[in-house]
Coordinates of N, CA and C in Angstrom, one line a residue:
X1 N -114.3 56.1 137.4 CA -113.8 55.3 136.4 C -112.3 55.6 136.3
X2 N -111.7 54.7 135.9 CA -110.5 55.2 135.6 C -110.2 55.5 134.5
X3 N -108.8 56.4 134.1 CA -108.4 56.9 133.1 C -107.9 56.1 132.0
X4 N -108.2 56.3 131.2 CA -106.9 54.8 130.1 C -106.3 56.5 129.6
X5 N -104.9 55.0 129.2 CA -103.4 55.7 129.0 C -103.5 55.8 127.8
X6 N -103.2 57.1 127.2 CA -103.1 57.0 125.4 C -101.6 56.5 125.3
X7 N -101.6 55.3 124.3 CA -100.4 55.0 124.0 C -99.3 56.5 123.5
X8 N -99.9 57.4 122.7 CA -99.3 58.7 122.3 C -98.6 59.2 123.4
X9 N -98.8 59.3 124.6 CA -98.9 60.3 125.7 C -97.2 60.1 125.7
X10 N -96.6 61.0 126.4 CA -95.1 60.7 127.1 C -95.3 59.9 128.4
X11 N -94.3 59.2 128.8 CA -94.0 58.6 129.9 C -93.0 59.1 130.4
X12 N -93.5 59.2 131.9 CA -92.7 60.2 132.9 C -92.0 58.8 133.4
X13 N -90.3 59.2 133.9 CA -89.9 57.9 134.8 C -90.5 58.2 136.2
X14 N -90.4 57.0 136.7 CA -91.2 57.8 138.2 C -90.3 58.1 139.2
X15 N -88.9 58.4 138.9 CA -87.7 59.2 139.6 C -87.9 60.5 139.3
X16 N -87.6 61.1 140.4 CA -87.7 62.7 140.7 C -86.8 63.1 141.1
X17 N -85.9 64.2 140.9 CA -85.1 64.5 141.7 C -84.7 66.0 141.3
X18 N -84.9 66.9 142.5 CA -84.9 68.2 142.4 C -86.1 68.9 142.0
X19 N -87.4 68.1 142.1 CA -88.5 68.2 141.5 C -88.5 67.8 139.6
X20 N -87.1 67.6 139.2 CA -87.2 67.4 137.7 C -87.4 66.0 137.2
X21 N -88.5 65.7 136.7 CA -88.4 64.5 135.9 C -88.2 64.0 134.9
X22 N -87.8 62.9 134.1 CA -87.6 62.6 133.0 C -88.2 62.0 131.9
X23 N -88.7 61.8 130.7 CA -89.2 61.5 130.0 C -88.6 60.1 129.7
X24 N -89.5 58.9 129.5 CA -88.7 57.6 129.4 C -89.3 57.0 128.0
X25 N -88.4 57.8 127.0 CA -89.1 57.4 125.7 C -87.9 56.3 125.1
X26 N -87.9 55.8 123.9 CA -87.1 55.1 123.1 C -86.1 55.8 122.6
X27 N -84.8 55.5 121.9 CA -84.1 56.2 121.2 C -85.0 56.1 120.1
X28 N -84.5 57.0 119.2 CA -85.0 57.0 117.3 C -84.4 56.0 117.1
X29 N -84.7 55.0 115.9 CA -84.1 54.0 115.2 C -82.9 55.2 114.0
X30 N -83.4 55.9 113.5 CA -82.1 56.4 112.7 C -81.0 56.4 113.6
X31 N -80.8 56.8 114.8 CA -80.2 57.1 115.5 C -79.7 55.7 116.2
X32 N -80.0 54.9 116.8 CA -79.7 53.3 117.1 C -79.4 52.7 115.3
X33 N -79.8 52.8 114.5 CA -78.9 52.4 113.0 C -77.5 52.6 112.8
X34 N -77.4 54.4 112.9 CA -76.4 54.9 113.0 C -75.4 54.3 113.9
X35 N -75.9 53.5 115.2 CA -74.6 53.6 116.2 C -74.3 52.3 116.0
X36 N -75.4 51.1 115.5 CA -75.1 50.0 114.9 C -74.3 49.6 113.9
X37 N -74.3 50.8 113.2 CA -73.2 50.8 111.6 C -72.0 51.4 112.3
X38 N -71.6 52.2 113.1 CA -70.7 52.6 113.5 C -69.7 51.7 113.9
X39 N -70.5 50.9 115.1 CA -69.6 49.3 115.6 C -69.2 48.4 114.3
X40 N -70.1 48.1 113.7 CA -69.9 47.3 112.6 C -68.7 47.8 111.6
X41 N -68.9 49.0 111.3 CA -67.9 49.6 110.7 C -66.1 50.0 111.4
X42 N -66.1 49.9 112.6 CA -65.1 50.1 113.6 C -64.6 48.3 114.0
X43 N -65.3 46.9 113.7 CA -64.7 46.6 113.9 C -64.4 45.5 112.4
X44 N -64.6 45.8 110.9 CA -64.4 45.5 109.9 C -62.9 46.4 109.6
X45 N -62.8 48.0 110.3 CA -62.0 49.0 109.7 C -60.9 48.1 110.8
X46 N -61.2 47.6 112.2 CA -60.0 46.8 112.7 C -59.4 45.6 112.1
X47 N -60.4 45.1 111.6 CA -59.7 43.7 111.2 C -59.1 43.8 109.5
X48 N -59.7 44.8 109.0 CA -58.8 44.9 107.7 C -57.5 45.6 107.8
X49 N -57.2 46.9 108.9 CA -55.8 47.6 109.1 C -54.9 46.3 109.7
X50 N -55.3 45.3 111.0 CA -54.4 44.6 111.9 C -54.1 43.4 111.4
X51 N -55.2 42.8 111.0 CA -55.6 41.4 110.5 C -55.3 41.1 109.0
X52 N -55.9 41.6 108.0 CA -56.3 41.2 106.8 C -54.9 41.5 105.9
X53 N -53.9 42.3 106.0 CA -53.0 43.3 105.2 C -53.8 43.8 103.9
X54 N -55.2 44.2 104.0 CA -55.8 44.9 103.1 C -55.3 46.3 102.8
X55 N -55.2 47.0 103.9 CA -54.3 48.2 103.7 C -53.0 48.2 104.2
X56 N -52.2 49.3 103.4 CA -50.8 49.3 103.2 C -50.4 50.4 104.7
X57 N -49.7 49.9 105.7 CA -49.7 50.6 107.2 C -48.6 52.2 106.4
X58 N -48.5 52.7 107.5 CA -47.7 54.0 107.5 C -46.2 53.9 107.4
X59 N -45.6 52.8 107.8 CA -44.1 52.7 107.9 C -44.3 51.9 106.3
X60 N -45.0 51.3 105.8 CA -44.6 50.9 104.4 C -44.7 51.4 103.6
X61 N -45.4 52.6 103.6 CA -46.1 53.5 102.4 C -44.7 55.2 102.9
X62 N -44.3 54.5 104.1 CA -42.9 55.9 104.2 C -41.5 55.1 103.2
X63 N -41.7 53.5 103.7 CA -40.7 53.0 103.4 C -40.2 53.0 101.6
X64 N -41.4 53.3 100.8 CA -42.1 52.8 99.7 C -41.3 54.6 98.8
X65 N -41.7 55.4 99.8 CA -41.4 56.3 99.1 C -39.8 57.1 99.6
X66 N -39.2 56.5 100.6 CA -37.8 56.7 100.7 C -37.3 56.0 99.7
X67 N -37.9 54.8 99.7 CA -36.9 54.3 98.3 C -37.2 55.1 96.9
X68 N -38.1 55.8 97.0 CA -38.2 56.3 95.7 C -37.3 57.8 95.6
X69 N -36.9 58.0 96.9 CA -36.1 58.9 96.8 C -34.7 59.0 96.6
X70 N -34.6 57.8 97.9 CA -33.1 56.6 97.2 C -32.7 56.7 95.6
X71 N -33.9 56.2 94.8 CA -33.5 55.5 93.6 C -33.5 56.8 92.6
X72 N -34.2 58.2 93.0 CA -33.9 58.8 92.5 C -32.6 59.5 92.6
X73 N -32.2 59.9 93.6 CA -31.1 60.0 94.0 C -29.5 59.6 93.6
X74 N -29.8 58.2 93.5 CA -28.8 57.1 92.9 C -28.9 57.3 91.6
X75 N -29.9 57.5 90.8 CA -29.8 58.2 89.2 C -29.1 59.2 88.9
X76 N -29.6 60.2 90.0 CA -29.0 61.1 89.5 C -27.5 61.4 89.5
X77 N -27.3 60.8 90.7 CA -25.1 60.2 90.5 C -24.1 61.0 89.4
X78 N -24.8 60.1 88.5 CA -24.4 60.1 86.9 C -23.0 58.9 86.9
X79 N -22.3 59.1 87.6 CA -21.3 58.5 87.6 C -21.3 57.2 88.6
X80 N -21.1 55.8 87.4 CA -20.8 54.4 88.1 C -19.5 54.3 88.7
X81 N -19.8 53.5 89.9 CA -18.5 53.2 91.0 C -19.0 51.4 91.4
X82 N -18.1 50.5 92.1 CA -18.5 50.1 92.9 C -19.2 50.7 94.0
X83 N -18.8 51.6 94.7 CA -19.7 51.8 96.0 C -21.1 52.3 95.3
X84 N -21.4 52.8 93.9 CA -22.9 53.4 93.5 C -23.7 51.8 93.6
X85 N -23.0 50.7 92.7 CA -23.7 49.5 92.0 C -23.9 49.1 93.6
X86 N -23.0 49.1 94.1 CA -23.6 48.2 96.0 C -24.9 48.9 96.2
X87 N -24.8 50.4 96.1 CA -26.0 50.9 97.0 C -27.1 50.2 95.9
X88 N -27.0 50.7 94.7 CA -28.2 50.3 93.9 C -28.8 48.8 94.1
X89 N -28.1 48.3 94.6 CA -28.4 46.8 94.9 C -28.9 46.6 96.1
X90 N -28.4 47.6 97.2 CA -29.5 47.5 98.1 C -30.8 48.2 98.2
X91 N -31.2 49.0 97.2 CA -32.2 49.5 96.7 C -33.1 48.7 96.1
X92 N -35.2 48.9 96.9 CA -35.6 47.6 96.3 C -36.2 48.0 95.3
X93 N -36.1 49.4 95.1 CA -36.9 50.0 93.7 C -36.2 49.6 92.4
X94 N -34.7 49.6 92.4 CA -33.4 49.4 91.2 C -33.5 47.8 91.2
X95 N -33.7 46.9 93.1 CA -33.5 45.9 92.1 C -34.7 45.0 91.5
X96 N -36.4 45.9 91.9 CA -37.0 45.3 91.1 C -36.9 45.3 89.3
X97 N -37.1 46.5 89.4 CA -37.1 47.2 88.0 C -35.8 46.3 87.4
X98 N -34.4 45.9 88.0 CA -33.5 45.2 87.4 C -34.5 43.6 87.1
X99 N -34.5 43.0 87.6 CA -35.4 42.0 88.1 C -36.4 42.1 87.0
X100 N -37.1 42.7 86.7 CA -38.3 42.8 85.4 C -37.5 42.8 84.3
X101 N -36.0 43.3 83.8 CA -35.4 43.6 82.6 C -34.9 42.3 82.8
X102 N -34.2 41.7 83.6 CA -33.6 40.6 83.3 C -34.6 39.4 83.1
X103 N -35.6 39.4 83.7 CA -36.8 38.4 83.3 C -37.0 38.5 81.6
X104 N -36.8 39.8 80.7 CA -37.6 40.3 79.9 C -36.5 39.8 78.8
X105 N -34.7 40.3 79.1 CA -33.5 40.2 78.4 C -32.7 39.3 78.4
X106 N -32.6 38.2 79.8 CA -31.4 37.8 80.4 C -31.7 36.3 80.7
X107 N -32.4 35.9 80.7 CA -33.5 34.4 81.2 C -32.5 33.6 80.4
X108 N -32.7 34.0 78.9 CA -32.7 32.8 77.9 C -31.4 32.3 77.7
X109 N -30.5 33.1 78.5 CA -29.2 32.8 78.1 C -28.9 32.6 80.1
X110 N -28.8 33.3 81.1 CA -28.6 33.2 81.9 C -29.6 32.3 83.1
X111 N -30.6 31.9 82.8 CA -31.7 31.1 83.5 C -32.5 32.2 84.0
X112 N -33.5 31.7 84.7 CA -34.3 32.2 85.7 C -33.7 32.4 87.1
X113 N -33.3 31.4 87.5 CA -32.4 31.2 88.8 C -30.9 31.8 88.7
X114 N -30.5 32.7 87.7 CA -29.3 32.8 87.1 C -28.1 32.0 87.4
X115 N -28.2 30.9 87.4 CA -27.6 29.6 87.5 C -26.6 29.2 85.8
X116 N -27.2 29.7 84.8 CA -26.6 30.0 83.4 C -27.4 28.9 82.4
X117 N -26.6 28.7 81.7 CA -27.3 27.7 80.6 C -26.1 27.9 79.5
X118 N -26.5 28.9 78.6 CA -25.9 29.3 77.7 C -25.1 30.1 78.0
X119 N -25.2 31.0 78.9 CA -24.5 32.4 79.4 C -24.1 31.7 80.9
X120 N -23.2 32.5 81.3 CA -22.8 32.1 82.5 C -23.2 32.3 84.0
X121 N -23.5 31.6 85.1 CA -23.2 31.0 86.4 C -23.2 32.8 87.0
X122 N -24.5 32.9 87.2 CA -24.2 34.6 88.0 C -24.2 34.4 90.0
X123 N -24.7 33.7 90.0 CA -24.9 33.3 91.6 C -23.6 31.9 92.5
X124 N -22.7 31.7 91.3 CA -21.4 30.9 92.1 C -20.4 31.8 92.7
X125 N -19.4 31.4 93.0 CA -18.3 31.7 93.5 C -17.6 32.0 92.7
X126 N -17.3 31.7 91.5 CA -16.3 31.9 90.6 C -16.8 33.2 89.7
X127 N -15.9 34.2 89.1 CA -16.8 35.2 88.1 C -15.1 35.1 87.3
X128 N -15.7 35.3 85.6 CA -15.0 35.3 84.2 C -14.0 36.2 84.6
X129 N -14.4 37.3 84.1 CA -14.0 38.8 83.9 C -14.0 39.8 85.0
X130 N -13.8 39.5 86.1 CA -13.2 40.2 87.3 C -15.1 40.3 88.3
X131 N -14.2 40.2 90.0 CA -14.7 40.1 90.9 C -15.3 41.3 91.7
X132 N -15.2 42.8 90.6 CA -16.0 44.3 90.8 C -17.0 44.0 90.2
X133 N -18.2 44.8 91.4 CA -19.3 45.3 90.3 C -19.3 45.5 89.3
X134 N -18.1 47.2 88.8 CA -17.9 47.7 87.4 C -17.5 46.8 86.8
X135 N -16.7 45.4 86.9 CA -16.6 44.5 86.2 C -17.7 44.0 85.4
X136 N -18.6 44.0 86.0 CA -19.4 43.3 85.6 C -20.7 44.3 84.8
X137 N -20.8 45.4 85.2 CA -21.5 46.7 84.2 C -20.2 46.9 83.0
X138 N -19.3 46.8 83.5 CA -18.5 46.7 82.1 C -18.9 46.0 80.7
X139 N -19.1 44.2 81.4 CA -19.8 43.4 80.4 C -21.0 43.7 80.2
X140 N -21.8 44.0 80.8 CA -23.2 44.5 80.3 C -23.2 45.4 79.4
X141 N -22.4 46.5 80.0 CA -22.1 47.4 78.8 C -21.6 47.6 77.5
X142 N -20.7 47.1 77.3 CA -19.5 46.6 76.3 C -19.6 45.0 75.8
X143 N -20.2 44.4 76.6 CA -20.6 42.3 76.1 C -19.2 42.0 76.4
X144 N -19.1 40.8 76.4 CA -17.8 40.2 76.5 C -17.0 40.0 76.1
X145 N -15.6 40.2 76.5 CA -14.4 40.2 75.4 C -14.6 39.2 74.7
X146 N -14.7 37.9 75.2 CA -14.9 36.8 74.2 C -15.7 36.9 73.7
X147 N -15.3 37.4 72.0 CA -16.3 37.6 71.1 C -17.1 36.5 70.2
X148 N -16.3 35.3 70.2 CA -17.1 34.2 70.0 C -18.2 33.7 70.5
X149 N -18.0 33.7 72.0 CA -18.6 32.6 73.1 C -19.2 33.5 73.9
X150 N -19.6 35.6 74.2 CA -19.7 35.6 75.0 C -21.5 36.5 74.5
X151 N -21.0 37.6 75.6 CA -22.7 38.2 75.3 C -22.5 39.2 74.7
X152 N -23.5 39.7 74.1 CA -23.4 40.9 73.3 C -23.4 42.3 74.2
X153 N -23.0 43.7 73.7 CA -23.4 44.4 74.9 C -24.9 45.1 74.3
X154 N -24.8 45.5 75.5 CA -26.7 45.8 75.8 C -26.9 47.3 75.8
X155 N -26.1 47.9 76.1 CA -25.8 49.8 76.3 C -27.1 50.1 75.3
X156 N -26.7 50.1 74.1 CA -27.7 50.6 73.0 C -29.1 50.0 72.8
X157 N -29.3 49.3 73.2 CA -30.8 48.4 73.2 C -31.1 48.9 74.9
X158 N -30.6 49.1 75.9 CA -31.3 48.6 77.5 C -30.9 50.5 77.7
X159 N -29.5 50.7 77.9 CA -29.1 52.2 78.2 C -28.8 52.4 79.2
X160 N -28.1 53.3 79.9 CA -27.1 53.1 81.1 C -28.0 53.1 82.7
X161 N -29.2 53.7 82.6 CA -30.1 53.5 83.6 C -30.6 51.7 83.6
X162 N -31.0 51.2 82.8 CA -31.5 49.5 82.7 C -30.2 49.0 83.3
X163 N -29.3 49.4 82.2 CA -28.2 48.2 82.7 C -28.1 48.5 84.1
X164 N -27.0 49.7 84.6 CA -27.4 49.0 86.1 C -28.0 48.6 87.1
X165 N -29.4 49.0 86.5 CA -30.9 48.0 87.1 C -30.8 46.5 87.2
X166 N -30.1 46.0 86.0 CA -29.6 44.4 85.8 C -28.7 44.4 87.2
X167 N -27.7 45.3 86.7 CA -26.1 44.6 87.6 C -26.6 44.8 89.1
X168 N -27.3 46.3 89.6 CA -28.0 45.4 90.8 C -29.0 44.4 91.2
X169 N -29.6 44.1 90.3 CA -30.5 42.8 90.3 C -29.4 41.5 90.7
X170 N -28.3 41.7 89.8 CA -27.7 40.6 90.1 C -26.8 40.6 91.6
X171 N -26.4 42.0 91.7 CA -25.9 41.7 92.7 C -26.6 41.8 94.3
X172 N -27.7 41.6 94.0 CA -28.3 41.5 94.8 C -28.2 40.7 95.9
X173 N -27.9 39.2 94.6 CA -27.9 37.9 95.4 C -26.1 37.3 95.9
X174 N -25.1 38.7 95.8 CA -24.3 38.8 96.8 C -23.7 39.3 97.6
X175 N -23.0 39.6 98.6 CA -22.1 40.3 99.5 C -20.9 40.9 98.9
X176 N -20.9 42.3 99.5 CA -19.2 43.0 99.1 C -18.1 42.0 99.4
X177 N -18.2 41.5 100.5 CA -17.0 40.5 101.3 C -16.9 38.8 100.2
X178 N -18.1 39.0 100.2 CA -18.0 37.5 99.2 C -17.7 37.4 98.0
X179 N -17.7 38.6 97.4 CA -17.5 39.1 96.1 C -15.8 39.6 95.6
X180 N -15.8 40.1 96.7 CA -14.1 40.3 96.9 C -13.7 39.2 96.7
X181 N -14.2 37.9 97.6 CA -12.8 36.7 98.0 C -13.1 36.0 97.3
X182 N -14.1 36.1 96.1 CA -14.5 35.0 94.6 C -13.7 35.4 94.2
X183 N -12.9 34.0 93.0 CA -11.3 33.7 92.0 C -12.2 34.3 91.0
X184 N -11.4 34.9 90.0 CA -11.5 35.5 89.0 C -10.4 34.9 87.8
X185 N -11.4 34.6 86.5 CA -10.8 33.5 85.7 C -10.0 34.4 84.7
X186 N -9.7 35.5 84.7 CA -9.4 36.7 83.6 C -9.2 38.0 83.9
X187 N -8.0 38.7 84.0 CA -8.0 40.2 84.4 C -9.1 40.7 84.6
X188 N -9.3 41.4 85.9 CA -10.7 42.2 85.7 C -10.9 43.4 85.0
X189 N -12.0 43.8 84.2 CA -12.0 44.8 83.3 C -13.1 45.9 84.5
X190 N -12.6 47.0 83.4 CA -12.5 48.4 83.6 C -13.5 49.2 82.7
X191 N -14.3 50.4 82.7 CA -15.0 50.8 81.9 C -14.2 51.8 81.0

């Protein structure tokens, strides 16, 4: 008679070699799970780093915190210049934070677009009270000579960290070179 196979038994492959043979069983399913989640997991973790901008890469999260060293840095100054208000303007940390106070202080009189309304034309070619940065933290600081028609100053309500957060917000949206060759309708002031 012949033998029947217990399904239990091991299966030999029927390759030999060196007299050693091999067992020709299944992988474990824990084990094929595992390597199934692995793929699945390797190619979701690709498409959210390359694809999705779900996560924040390495050069943005360096870039993120140079500025935060920038902007500390620039605080700590103490002392406003032209060349400080440029850099702060190129700074995106001073000119969001400017950018949030002017949305919060500066809208109602200078627009959204700072185009003016009530208050004056921050984004033309022409500027009031002189064609410097400090000209223009001056007014922020102090309000405008024209005490009838102009702004109030902000120093004591905003404080010397806000306000220049403003004046680089605003100057954000110009050039040293363009700033220079803008007419000025009134001696430029001084702090």
């Amino acid at each position: 008679m012949s033998k029947k196979e217990n399904p239990q038994d091991d299966k030999l492959r029927p390759h030999v070699y060196d007299g050693i043979q091999e067992y020709d069983n299944r992988l474990p399913n824990w084990w094929l799970w595992t390597f199934y989640g692995a793929v699945i997991l390797t190619v979701m973790y690709w498409f959210s780093w390359y694809n999705a901008d779900v996560m924040e890469t390495d050069a943005a999260i360096v870039e993120a915190q140079m500025a935060k060293v920038e902007e500390v840095r620039l605080a700590a100054m103490g002392e406003i210049s032209n060349d400080t208000l440029w850099q702060m303007s190129r700074n995106a940390g001073f000119v969001s934070a400017g950018s949030e106070i002017f949305k919060d202080k500066c809208v109602a009189c200078h627009g959204a677009d700072l185009k003016g309304g009530i208050g004056v034309n921050l984004v033309d070619d022409e500027w009031k009270w002189g064609n410097q940065p400090i000209s223009l933290y001056s007014i922020v600081v102090n309000g405008s000579p024209d005490k009838k028609a102009g702004m109030q100053a902000w120093i004591n309500e905003l404080g010397a960290q806000k306000v220049s957060q403003v004046v680089a917000y605003v100057l954000s949206y110009h050039t040293e070179q363009e700033m220079a060759d803008a007419p000025t309708l009134n001696p430029p002031l001084e702090l």
